[in-house]
PDB file of C-alpha atoms in Angstrom:
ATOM      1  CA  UNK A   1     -47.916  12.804   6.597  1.00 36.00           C
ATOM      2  CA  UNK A   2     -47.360   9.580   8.215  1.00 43.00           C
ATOM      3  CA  UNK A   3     -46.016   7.869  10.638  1.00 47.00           C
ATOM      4  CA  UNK A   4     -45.224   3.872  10.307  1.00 50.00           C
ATOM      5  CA  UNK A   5     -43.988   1.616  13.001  1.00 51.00           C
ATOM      6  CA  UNK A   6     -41.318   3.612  14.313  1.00 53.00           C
ATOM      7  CA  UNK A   7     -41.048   1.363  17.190  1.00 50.00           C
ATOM      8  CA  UNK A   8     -40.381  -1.929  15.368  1.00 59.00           C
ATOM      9  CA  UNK A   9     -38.204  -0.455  12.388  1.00 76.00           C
ATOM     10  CA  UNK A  10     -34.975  -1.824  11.860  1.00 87.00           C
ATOM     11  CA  UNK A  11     -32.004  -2.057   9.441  1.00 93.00           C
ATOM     12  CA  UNK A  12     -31.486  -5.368   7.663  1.00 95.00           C
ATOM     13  CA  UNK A  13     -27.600  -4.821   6.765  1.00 95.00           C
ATOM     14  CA  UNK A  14     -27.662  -7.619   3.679  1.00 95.00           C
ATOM     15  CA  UNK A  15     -30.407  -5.982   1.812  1.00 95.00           C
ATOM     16  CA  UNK A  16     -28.725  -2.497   2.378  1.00 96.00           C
ATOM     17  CA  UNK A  17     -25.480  -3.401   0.913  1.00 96.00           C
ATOM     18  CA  UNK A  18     -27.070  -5.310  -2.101  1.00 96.00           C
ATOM     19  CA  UNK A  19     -28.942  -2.375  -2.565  1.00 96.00           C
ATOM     20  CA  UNK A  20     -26.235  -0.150  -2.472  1.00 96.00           C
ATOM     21  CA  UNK A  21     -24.221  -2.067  -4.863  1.00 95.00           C
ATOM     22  CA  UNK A  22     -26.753  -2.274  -7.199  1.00 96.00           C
ATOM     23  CA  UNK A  23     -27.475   1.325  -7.151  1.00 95.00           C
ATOM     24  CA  UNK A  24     -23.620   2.309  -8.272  1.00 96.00           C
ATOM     25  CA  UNK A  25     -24.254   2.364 -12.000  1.00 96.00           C
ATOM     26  CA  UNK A  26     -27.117   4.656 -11.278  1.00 95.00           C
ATOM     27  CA  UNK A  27     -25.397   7.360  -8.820  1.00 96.00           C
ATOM     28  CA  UNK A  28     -22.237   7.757 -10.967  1.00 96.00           C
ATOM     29  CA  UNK A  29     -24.152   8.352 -14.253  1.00 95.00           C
ATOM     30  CA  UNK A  30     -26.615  10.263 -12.720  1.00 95.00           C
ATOM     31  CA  UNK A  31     -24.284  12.635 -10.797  1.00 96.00           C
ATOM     32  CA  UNK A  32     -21.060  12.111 -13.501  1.00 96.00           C
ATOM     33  CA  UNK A  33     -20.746  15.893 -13.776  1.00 96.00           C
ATOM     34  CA  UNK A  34     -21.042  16.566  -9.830  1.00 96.00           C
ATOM     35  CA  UNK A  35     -18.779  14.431  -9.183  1.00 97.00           C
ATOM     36  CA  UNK A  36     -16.352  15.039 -12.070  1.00 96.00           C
ATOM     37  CA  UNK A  37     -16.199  19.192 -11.028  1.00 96.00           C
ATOM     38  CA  UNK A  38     -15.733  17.652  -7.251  1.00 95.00           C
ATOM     39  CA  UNK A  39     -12.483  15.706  -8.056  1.00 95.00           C
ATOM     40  CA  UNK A  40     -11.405  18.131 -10.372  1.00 95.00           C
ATOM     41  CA  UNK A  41     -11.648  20.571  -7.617  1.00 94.00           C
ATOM     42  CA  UNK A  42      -9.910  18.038  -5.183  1.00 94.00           C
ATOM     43  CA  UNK A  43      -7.140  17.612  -7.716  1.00 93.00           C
ATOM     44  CA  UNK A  44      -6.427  20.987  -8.248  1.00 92.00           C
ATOM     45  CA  UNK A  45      -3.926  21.668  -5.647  1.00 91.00           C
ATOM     46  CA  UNK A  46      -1.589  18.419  -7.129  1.00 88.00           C
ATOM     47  CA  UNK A  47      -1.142  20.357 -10.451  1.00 84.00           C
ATOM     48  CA  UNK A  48      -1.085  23.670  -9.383  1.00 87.00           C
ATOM     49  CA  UNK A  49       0.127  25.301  -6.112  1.00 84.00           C
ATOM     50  CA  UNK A  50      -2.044  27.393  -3.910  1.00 84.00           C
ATOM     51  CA  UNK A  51      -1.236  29.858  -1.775  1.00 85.00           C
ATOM     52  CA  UNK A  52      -2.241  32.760   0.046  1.00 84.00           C
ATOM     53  CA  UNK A  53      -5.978  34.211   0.113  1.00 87.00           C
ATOM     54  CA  UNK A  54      -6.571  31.468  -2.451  1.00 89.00           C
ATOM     55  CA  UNK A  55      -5.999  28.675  -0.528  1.00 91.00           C
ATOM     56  CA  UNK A  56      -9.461  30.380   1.192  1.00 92.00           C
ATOM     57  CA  UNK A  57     -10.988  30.795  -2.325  1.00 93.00           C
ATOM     58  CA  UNK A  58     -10.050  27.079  -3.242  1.00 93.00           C
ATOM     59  CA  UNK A  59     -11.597  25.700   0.281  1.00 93.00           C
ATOM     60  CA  UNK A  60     -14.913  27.234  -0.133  1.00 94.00           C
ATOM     61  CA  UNK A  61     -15.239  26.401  -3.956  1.00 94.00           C
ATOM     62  CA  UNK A  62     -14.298  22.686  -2.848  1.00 94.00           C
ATOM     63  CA  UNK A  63     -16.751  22.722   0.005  1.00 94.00           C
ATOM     64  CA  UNK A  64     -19.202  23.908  -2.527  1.00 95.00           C
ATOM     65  CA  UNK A  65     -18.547  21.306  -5.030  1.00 96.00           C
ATOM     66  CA  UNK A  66     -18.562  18.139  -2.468  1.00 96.00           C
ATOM     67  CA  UNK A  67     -22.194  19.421  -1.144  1.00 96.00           C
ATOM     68  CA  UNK A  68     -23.574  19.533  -4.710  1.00 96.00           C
ATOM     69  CA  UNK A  69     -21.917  15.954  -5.022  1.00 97.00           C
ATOM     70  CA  UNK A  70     -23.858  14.892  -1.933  1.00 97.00           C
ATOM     71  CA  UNK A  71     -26.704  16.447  -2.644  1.00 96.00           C
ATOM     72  CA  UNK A  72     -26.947  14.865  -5.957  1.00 97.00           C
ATOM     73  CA  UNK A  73     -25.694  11.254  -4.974  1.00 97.00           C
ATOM     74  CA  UNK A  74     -28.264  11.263  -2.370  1.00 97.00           C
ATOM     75  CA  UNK A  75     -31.125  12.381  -4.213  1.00 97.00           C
ATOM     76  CA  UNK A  76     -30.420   9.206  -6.877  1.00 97.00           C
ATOM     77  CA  UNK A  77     -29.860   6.860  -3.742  1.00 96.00           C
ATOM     78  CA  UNK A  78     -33.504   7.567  -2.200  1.00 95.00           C
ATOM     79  CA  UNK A  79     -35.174   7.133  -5.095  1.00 93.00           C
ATOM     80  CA  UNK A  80     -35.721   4.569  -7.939  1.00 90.00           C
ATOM     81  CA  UNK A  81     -34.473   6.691 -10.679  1.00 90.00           C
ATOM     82  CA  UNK A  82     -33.151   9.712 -12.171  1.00 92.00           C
ATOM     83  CA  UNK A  83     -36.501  11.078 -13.607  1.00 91.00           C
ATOM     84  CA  UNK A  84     -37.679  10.674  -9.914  1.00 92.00           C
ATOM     85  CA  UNK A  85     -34.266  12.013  -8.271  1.00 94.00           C
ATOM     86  CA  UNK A  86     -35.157  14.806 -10.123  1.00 94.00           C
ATOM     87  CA  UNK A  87     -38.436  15.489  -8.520  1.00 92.00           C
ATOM     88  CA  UNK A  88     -35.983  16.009  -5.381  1.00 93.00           C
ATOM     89  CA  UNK A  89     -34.130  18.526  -7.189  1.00 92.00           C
ATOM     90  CA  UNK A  90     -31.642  16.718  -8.804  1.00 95.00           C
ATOM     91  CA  UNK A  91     -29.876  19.112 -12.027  1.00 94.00           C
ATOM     92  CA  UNK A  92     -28.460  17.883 -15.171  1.00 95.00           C
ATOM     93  CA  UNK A  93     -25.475  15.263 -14.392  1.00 94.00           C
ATOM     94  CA  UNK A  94     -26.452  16.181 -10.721  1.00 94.00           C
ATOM     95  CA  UNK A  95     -24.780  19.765 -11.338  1.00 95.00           C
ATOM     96  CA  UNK A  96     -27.508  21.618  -8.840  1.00 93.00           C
ATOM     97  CA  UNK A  97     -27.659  24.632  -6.125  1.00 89.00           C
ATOM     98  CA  UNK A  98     -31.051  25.068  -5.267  1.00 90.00           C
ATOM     99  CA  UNK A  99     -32.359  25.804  -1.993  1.00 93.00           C
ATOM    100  CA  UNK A 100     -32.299  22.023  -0.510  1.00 94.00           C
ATOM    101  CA  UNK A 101     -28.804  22.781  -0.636  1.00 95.00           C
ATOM    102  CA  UNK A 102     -28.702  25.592   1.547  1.00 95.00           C
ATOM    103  CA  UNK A 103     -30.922  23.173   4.248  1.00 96.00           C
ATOM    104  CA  UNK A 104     -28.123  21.098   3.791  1.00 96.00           C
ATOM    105  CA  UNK A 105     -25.385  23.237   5.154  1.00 96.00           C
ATOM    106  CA  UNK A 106     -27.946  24.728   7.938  1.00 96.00           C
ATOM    107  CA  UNK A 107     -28.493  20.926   8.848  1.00 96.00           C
ATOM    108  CA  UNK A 108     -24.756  20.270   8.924  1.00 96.00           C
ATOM    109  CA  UNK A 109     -23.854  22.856  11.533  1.00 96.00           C
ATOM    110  CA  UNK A 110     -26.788  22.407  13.455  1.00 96.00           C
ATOM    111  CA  UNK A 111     -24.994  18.819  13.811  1.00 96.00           C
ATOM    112  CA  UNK A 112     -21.767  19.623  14.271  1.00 96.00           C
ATOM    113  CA  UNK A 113     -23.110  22.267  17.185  1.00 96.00           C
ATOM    114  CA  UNK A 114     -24.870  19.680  18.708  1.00 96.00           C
ATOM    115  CA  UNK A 115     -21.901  17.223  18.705  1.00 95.00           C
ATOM    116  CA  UNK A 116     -18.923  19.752  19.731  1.00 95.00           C
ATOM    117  CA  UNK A 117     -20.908  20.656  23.062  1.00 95.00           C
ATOM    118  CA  UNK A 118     -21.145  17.245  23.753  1.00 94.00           C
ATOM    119  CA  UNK A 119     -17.631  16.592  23.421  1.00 93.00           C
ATOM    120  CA  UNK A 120     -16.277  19.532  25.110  1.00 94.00           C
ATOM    121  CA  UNK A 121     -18.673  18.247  28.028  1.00 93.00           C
ATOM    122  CA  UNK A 122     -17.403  15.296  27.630  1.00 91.00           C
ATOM    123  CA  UNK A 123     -13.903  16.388  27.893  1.00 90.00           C
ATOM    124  CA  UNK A 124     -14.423  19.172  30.772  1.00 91.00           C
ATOM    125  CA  UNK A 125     -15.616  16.052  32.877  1.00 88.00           C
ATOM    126  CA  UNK A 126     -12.787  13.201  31.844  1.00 85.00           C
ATOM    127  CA  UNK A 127     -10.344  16.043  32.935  1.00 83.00           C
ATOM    128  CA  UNK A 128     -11.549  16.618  36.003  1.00 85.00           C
ATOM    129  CA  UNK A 129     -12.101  13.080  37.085  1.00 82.00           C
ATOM    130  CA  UNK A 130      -8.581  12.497  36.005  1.00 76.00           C
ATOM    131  CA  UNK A 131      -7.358  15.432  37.767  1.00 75.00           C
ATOM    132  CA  UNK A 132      -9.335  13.812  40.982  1.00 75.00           C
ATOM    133  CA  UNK A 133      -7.939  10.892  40.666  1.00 69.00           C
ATOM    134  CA  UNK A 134      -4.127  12.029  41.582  1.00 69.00           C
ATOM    135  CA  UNK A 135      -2.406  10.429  39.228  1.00 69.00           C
ATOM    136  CA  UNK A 136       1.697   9.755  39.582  1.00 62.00           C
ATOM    137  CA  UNK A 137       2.389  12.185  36.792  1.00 65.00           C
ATOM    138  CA  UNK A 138       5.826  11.447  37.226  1.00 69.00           C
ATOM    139  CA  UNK A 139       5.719   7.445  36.807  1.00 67.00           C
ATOM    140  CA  UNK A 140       3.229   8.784  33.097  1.00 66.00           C
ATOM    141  CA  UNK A 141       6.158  10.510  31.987  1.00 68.00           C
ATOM    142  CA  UNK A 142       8.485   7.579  32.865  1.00 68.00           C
ATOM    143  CA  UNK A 143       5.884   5.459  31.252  1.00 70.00           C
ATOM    144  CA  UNK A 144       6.723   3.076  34.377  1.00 63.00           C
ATOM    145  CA  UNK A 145       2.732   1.946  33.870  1.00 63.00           C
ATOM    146  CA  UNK A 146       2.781  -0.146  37.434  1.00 66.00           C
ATOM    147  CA  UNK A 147       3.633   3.054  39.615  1.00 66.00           C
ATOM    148  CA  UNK A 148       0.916   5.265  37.613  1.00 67.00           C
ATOM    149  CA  UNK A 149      -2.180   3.986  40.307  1.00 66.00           C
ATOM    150  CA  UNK A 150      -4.147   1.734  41.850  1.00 69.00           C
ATOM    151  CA  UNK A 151      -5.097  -1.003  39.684  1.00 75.00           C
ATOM    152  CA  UNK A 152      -8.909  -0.256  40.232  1.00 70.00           C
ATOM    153  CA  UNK A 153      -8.923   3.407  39.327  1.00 71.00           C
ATOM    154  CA  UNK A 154      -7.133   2.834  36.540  1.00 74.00           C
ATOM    155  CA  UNK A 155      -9.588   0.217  35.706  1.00 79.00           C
ATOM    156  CA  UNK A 156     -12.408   2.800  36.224  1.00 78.00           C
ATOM    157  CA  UNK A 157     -11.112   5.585  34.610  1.00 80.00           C
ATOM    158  CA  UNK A 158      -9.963   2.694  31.249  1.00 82.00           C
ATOM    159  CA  UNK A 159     -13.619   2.772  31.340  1.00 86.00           C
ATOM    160  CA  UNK A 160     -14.882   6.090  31.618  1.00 85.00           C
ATOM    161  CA  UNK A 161     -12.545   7.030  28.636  1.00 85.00           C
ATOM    162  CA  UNK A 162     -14.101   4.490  26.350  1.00 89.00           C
ATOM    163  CA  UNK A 163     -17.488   5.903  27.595  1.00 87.00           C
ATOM    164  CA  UNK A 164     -16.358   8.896  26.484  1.00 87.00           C
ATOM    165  CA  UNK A 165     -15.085   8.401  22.989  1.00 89.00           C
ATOM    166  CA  UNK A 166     -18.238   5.811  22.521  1.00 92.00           C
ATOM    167  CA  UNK A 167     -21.087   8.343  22.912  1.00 93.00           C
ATOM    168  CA  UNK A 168     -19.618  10.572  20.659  1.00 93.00           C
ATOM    169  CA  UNK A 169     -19.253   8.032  17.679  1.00 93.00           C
ATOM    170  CA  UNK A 170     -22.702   6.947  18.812  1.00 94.00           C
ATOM    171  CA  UNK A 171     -24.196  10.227  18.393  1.00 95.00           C
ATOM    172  CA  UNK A 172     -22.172  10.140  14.437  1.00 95.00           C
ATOM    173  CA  UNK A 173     -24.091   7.394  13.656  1.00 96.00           C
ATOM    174  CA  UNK A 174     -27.303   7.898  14.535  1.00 95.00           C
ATOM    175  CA  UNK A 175     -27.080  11.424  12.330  1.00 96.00           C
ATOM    176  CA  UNK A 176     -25.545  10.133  10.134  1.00 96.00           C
ATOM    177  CA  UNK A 177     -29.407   9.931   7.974  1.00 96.00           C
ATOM    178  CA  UNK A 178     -29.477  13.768   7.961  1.00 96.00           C
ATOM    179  CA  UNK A 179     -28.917  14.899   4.756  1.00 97.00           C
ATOM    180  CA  UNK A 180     -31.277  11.824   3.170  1.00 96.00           C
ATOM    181  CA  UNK A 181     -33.825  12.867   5.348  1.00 96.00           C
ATOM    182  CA  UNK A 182     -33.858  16.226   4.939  1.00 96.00           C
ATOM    183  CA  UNK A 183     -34.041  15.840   1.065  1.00 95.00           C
ATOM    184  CA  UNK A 184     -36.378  12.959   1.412  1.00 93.00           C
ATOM    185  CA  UNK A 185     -38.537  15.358   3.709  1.00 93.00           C
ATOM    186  CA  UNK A 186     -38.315  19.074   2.160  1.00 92.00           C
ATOM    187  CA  UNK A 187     -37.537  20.700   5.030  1.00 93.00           C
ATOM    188  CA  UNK A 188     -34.212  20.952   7.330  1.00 94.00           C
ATOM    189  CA  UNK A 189     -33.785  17.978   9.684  1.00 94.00           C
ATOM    190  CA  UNK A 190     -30.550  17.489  12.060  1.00 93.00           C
ATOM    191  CA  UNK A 191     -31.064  16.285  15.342  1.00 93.00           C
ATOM    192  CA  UNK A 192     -34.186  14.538  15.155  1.00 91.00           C
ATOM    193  CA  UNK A 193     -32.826  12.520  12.276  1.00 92.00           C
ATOM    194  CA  UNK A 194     -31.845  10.343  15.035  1.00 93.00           C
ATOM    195  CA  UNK A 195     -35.255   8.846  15.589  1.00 91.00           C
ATOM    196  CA  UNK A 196     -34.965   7.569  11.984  1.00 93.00           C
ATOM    197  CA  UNK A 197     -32.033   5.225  13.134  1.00 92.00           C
ATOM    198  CA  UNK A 198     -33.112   4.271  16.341  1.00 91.00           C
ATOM    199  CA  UNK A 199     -32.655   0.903  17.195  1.00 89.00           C
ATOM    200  CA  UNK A 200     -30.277   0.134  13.795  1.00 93.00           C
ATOM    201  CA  UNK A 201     -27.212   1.342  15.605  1.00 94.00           C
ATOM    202  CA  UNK A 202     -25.297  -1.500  14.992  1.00 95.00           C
ATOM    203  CA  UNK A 203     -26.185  -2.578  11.448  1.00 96.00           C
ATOM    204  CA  UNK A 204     -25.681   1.329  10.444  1.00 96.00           C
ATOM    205  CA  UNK A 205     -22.096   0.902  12.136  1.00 96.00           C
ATOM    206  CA  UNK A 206     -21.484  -1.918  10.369  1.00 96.00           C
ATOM    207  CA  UNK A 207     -22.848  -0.704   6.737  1.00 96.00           C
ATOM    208  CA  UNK A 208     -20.360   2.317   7.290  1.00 96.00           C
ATOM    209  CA  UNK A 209     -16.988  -0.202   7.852  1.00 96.00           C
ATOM    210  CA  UNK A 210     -18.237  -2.032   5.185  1.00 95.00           C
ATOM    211  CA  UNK A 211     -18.627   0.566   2.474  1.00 95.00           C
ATOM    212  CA  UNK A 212     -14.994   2.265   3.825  1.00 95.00           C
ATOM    213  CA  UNK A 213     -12.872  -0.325   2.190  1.00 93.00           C
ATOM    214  CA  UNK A 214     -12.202   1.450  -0.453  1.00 92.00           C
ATOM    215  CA  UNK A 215     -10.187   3.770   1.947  1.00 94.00           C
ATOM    216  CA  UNK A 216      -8.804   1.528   4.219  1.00 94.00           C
ATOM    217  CA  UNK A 217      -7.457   0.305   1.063  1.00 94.00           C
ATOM    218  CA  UNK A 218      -5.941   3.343   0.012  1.00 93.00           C
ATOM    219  CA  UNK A 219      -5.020   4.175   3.710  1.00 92.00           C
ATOM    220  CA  UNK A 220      -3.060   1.149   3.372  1.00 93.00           C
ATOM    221  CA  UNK A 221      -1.628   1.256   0.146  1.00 92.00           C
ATOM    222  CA  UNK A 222      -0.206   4.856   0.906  1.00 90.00           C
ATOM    223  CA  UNK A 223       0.673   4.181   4.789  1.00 88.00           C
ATOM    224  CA  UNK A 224       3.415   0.903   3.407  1.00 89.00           C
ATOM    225  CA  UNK A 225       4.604   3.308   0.734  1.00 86.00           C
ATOM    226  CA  UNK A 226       2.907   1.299  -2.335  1.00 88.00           C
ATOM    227  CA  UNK A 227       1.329   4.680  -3.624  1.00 86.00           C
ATOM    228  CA  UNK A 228       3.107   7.808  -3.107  1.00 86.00           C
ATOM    229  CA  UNK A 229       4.084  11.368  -4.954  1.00 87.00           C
ATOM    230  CA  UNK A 230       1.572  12.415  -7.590  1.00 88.00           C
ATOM    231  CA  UNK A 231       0.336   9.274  -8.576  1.00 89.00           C
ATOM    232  CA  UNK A 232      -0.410   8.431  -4.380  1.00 90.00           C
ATOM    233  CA  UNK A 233      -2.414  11.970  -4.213  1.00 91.00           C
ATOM    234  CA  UNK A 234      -4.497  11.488  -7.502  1.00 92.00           C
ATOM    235  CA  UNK A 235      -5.307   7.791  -6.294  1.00 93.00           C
ATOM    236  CA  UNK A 236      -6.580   9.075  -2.654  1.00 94.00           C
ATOM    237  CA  UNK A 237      -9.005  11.800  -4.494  1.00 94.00           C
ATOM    238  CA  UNK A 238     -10.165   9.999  -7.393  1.00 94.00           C
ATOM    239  CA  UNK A 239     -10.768   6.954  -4.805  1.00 95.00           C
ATOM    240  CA  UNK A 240     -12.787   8.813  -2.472  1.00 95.00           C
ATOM    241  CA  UNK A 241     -14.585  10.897  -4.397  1.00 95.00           C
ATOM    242  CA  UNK A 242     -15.339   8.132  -7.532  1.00 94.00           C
ATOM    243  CA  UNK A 243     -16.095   4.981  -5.143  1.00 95.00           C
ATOM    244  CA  UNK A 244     -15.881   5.855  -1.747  1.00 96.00           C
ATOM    245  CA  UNK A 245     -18.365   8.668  -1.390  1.00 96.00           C
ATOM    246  CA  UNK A 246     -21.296   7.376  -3.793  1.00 97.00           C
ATOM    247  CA  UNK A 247     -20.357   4.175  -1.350  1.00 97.00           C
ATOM    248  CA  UNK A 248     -20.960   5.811   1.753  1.00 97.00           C
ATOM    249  CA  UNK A 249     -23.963   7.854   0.506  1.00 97.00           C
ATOM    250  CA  UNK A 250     -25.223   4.960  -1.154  1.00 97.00           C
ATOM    251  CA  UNK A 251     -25.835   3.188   1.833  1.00 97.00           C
ATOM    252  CA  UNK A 252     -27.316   5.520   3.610  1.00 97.00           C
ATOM    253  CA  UNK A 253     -29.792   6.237   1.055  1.00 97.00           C
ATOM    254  CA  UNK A 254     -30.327   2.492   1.584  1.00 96.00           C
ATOM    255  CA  UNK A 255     -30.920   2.604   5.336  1.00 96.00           C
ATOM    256  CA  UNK A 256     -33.010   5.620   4.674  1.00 96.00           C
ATOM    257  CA  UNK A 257     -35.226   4.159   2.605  1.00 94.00           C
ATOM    258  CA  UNK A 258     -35.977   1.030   5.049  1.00 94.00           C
ATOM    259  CA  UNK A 259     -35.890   3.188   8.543  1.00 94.00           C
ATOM    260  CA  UNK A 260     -37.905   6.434   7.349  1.00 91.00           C
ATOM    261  CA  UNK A 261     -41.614   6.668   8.819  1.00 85.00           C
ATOM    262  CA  UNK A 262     -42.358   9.757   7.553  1.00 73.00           C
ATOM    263  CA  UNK A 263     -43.521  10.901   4.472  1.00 63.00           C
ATOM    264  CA  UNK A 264     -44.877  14.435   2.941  1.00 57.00           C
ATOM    265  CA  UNK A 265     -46.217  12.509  -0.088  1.00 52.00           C
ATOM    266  CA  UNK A 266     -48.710  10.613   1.719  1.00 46.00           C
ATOM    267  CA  UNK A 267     -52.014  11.930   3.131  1.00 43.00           C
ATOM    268  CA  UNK A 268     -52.435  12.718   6.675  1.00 38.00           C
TER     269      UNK A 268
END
């Protein structure tokens, strides 16, 4: 094990995205049949209605299929090459469910623990300091803005709720490196995946915008009407799943590689 200059680490943004783009070819050919079973999955509900106990049965094999996407597009993204990749794991065409997998999902809900009791904090306290602040409920319903409050407390309370959707997307980003570092490290890592991106905040915000475009795109396309129907549905899925997720993951294998100080293949 060691432990590098975790102080002085940080993301260089250019280097991450040239990397990313770079490693494209790679992640879809290595992962082709993960991610082929994971829009097929996706798409299934377009051709063929679902309803009843099935639409449980179709969730759950969907989940299933986007983890062992994941899983296999980040394997490919934190290493050089397949033949490594699969070192990590990785199955044939990235078609895997081994027990990295299962760390996966443990890792995830850790997270998503960890982040809901922060945000029902966060909410319990933003509705009580509004509830303080008496409020003309009255002039909010006649949206007459200028009889609402005081100037200054609506100032302060502008604030707080900016405070309070900011920490939130904060704490997004900096675990965001989860499931790259717990593949990269064999062994279940959620919240203190954050150390990894400390300091790289910003450039890890920014890599994420940048790699979205291929669903603002879409968002766009299908929010002015250009792509509806069928064709608007099969667009949306075959766009996220064949360019926007090995995008997103992609980059984060990226960051991982330049941010992680730890590593179980060195000595200690």
């Amino acid at each position: 094990m060691s432990n590098k200059d975790v102080g002085g680490r940080r993301l260089n943004l250019q280097a991450a995205l040239g990397t990313t783009v770079r490693a494209l070819p790679r992640l879809w050919s290595g992962a082709a049949g993960a991610l082929g079973l994971c829009a097929v999955l996706w798409l299934l509900p377009v051709v063929w209605p679902i309803e009843g106990w099935m639409r449980w049965a179709w969730a759950l094999a969907a989940g299933a299929t986007a983890l062992v996407a994941v899983g296999a597009l980040a394997r490919l993204s934190i290493r050089d090459d397949v033949t490594e990749a699969r070192a990590l794991g990785l199955g044939p065409l990235g078609l895997q469910a081994k027990p990295p997998e299962a760390r996966l999902v443990g890792a995830l809900l850790l997270c998503l623990l960890f982040l809901s009791m922060i945000v029902a904090i966060l909410t319990l306290v933003v509705l009580a300091i509004f509830g303080m602040a008496e409020l003309n409920v009255q002039a909010i319903q006649a949206r007459n803005w200028a009889a609402v409050g005081a100037p200054w407390k609506l100032g302060v309370l502008a604030v707080l709720a900016a405070g309070a959707v900011a920490i939130p997307l904060l704490l997004l980003v900096r675990l965001s490196l989860f499931v790259h570092a717990t593949l990269g490290r064999r062994q279940m890592v959620s919240l203190n995946s954050m150390g990894i991106a400390y300091g790289s905040f910003w450039p890890l915000l920014a890599g994420l915008i940048a790699t979205a475009l291929p669903k603002i795109v879409l968002l766009t396309l299908i929010g002015t009407g250009m792509l509806t129907g069928v064709a608007g549905q099969v667009a949306w899925v075959v766009g996220l799943v064949g360019l926007q997720l090995p995008l997103t993951i992609g980059f984060l294998g990226a960051a991982y590689r330049q941010l992680e100080y730890w590593s179980p293949d060195e000595p200690k």
